[in-house]
Short mmCIF file of N, CA, C and O in Angstrom, two decimals:
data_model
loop_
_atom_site.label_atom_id
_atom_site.label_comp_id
_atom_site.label_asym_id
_atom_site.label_seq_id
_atom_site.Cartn_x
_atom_site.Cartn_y
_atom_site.Cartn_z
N UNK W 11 -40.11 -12.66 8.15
CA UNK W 11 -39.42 -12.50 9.42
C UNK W 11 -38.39 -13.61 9.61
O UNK W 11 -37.32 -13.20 10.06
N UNK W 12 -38.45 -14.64 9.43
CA UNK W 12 -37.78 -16.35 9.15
C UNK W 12 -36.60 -15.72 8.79
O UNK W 12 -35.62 -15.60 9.52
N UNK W 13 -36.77 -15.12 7.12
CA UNK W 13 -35.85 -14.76 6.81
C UNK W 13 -34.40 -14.38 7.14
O UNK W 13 -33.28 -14.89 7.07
N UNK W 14 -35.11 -12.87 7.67
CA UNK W 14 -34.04 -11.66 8.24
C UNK W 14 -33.25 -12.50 9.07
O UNK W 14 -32.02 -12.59 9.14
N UNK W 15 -34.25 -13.18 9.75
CA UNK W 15 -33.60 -13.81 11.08
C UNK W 15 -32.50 -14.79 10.72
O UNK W 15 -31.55 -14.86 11.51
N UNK W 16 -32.50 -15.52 9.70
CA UNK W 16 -31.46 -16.50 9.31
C UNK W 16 -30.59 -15.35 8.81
O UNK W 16 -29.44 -15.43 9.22
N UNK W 17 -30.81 -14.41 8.10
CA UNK W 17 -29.60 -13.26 7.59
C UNK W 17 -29.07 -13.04 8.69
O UNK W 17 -27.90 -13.32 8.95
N UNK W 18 -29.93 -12.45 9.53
CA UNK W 18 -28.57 -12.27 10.81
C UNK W 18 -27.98 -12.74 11.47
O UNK W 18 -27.04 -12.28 12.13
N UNK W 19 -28.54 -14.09 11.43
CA UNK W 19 -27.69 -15.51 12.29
C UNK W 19 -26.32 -15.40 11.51
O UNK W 19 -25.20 -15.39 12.03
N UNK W 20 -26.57 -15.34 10.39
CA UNK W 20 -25.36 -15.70 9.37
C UNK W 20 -23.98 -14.68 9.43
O UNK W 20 -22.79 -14.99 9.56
N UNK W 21 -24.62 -13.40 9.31
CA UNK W 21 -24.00 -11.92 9.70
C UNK W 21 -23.58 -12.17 10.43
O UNK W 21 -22.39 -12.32 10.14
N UNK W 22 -23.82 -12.44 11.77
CA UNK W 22 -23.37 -12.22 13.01
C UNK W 22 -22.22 -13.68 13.21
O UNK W 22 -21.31 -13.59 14.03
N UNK W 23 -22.38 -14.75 12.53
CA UNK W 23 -21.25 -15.74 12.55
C UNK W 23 -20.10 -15.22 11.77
O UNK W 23 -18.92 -15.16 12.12
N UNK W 24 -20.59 -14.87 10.72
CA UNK W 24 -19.14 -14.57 9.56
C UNK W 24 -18.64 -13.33 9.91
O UNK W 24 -17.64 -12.95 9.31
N UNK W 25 -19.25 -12.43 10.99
CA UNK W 25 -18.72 -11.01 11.91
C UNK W 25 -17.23 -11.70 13.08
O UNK W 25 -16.01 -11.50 13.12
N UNK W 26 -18.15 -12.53 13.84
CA UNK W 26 -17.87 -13.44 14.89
C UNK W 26 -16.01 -13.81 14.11
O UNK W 26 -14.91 -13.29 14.27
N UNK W 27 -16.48 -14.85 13.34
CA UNK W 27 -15.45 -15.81 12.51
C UNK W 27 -14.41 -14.66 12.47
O UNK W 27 -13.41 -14.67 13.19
N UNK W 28 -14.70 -13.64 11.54
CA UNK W 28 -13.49 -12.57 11.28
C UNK W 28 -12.60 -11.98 12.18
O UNK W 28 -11.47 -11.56 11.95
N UNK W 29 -13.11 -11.99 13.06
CA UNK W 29 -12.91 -11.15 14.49
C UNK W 29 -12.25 -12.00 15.18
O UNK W 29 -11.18 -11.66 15.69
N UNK W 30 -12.77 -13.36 15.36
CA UNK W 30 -11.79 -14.55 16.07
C UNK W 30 -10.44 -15.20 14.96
O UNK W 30 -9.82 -16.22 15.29
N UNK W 31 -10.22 -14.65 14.02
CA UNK W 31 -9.38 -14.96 13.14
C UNK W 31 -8.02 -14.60 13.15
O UNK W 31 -7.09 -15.35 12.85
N UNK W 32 -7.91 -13.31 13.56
CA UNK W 32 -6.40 -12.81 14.23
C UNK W 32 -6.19 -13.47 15.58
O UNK W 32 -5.01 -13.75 15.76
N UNK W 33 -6.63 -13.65 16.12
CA UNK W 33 -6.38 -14.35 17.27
C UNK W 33 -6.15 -15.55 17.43
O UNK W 33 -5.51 -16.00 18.39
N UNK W 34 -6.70 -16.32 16.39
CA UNK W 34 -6.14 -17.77 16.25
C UNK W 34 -4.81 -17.88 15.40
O UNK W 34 -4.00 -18.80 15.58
N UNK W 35 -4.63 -16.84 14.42
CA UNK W 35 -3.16 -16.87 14.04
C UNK W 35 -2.22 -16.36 15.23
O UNK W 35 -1.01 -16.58 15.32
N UNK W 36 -2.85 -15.77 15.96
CA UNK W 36 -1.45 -15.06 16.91
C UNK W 36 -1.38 -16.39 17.87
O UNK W 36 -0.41 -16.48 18.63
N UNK W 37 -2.40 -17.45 17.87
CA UNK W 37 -2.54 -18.40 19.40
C UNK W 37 -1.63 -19.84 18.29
O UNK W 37 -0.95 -20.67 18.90
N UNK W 38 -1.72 -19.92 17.14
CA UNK W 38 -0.97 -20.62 16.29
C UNK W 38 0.48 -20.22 16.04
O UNK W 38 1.31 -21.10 15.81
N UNK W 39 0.75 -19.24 16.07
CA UNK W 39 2.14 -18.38 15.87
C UNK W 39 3.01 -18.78 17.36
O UNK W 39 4.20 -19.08 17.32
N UNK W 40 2.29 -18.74 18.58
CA UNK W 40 2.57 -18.92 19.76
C UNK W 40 2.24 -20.68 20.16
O UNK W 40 1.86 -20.98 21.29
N UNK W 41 2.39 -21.41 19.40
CA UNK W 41 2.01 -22.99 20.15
C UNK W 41 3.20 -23.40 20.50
O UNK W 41 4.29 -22.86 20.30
N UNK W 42 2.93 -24.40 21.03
CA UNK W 42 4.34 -25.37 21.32
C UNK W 42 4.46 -25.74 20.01
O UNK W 42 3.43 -25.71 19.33
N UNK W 43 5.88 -26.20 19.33
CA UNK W 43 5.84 -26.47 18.16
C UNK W 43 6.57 -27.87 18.21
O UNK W 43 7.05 -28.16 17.12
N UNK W 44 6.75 -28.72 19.10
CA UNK W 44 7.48 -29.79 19.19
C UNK W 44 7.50 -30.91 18.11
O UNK W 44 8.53 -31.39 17.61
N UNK W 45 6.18 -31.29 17.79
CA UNK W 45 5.01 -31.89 16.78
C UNK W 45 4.59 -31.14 15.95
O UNK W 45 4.86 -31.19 14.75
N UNK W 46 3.94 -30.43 16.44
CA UNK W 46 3.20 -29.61 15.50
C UNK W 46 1.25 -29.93 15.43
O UNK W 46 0.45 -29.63 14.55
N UNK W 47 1.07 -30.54 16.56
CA UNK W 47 -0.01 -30.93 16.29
C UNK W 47 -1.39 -29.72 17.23
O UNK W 47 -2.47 -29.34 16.79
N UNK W 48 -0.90 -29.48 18.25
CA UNK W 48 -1.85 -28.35 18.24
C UNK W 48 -2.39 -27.39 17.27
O UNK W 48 -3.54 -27.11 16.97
N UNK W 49 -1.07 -26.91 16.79
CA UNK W 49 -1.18 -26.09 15.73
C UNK W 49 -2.17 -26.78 14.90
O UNK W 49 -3.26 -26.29 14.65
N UNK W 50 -1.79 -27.93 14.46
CA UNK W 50 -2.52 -28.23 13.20
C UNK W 50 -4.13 -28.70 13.42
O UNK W 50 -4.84 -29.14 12.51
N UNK W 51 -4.51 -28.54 14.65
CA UNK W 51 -5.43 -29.05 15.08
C UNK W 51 -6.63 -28.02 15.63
O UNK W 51 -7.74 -28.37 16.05
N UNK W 52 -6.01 -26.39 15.48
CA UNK W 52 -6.52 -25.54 16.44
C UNK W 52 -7.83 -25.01 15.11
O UNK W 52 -7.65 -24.92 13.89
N UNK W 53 -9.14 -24.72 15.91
CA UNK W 53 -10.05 -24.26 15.09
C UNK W 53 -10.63 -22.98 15.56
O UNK W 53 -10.05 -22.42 16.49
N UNK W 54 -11.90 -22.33 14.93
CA UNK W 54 -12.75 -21.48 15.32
C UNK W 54 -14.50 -21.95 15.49
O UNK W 54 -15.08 -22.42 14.51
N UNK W 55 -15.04 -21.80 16.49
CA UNK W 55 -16.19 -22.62 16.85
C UNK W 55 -17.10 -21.25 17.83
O UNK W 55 -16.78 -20.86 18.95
N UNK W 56 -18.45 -20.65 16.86
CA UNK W 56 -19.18 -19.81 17.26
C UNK W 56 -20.21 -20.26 17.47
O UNK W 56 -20.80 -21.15 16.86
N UNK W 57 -20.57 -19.57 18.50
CA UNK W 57 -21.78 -20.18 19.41
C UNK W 57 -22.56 -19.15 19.47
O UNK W 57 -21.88 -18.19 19.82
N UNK W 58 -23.76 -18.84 19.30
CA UNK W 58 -24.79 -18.01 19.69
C UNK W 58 -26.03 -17.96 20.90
O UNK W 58 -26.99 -18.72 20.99
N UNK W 59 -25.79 -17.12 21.54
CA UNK W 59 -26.54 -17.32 22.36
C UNK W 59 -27.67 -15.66 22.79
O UNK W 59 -27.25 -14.52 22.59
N UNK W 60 -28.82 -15.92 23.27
CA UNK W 60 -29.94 -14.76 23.49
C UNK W 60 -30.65 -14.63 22.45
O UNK W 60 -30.81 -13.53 21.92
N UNK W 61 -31.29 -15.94 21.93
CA UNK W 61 -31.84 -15.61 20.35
C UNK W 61 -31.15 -14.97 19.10
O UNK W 61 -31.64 -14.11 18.37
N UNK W 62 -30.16 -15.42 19.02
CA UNK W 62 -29.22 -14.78 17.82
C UNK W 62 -29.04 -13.14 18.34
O UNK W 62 -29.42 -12.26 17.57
N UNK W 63 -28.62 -12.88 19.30
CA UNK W 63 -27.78 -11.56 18.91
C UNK W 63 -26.63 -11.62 20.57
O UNK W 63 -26.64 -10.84 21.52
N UNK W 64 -26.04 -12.47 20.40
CA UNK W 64 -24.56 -12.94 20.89
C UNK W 64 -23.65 -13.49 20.41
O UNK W 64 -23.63 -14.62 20.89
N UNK W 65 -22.49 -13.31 19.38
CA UNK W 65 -21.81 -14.54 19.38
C UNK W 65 -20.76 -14.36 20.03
O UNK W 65 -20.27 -13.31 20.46
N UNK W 66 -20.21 -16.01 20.14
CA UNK W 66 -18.90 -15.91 20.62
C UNK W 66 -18.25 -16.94 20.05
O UNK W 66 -18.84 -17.89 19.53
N UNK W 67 -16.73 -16.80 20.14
CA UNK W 67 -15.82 -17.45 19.96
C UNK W 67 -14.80 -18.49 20.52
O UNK W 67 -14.07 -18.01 21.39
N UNK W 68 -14.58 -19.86 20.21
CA UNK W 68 -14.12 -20.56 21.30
C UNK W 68 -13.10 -20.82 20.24
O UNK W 68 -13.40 -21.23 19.12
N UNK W 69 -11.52 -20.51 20.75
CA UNK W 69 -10.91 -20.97 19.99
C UNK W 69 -10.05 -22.45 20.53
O UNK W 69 -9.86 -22.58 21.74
N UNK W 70 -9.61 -23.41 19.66
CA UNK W 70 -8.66 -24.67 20.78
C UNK W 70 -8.56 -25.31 19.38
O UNK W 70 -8.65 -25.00 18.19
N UNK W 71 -8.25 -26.83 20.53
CA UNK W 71 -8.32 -27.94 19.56
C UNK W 71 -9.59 -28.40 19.16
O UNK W 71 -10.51 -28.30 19.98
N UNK W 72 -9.83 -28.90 18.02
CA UNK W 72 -11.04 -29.49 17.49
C UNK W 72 -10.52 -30.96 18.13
O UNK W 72 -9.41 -31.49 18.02
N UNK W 73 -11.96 -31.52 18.99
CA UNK W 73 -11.94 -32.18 19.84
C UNK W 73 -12.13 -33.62 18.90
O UNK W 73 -12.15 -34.56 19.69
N UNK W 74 -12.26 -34.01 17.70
CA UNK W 74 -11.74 -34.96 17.40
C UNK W 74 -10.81 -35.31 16.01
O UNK W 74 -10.91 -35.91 14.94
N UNK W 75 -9.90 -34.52 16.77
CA UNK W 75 -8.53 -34.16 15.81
C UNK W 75 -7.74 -35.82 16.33
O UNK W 75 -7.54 -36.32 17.44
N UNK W 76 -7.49 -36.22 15.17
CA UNK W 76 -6.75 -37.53 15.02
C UNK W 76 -4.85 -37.28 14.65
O UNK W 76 -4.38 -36.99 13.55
N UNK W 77 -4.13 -37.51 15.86
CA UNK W 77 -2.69 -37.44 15.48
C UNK W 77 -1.76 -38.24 15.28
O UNK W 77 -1.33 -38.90 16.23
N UNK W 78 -1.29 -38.35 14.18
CA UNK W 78 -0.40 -39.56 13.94
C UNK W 78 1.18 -38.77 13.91
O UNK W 78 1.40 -37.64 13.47
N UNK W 79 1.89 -39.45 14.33
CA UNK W 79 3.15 -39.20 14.58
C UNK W 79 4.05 -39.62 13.41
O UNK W 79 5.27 -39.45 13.49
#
């Protein structure tokens, strides 16, 4: 049972991931491009929630993205 259950944790992230993946190119395609550092900074971050059968997607900056100019 352990098992399955880690299979579907996994399923359901790399479902998640795919799915939030066009959307972070279209939210990258659309940044301010002044720098360039949003862009280069923007990730995908899935969260599960209800005992593994929710995920979701938070897309942004990875919160300790280091920018040098």
């Amino acid at each position: 049972v352990m098992r399955l259950k880690s299979v579907v944790k996994k399923a359901l992230r790399i479902a998640t991931n795919a799915g939030a993946s066009p959307v972070k190119a279209k939210t990258i395609q659309e940044a301010p491009h002044r720098f360039g550092f949003l862009k280069k900074s923007l990730r995908i971050r899935v969260k599960l929630y209800q005992a593994d059968t929710i995920g979701v997607a938070i897309i942004g900056p990875k919160s300790d993205y280091v920018r040098f100019k």
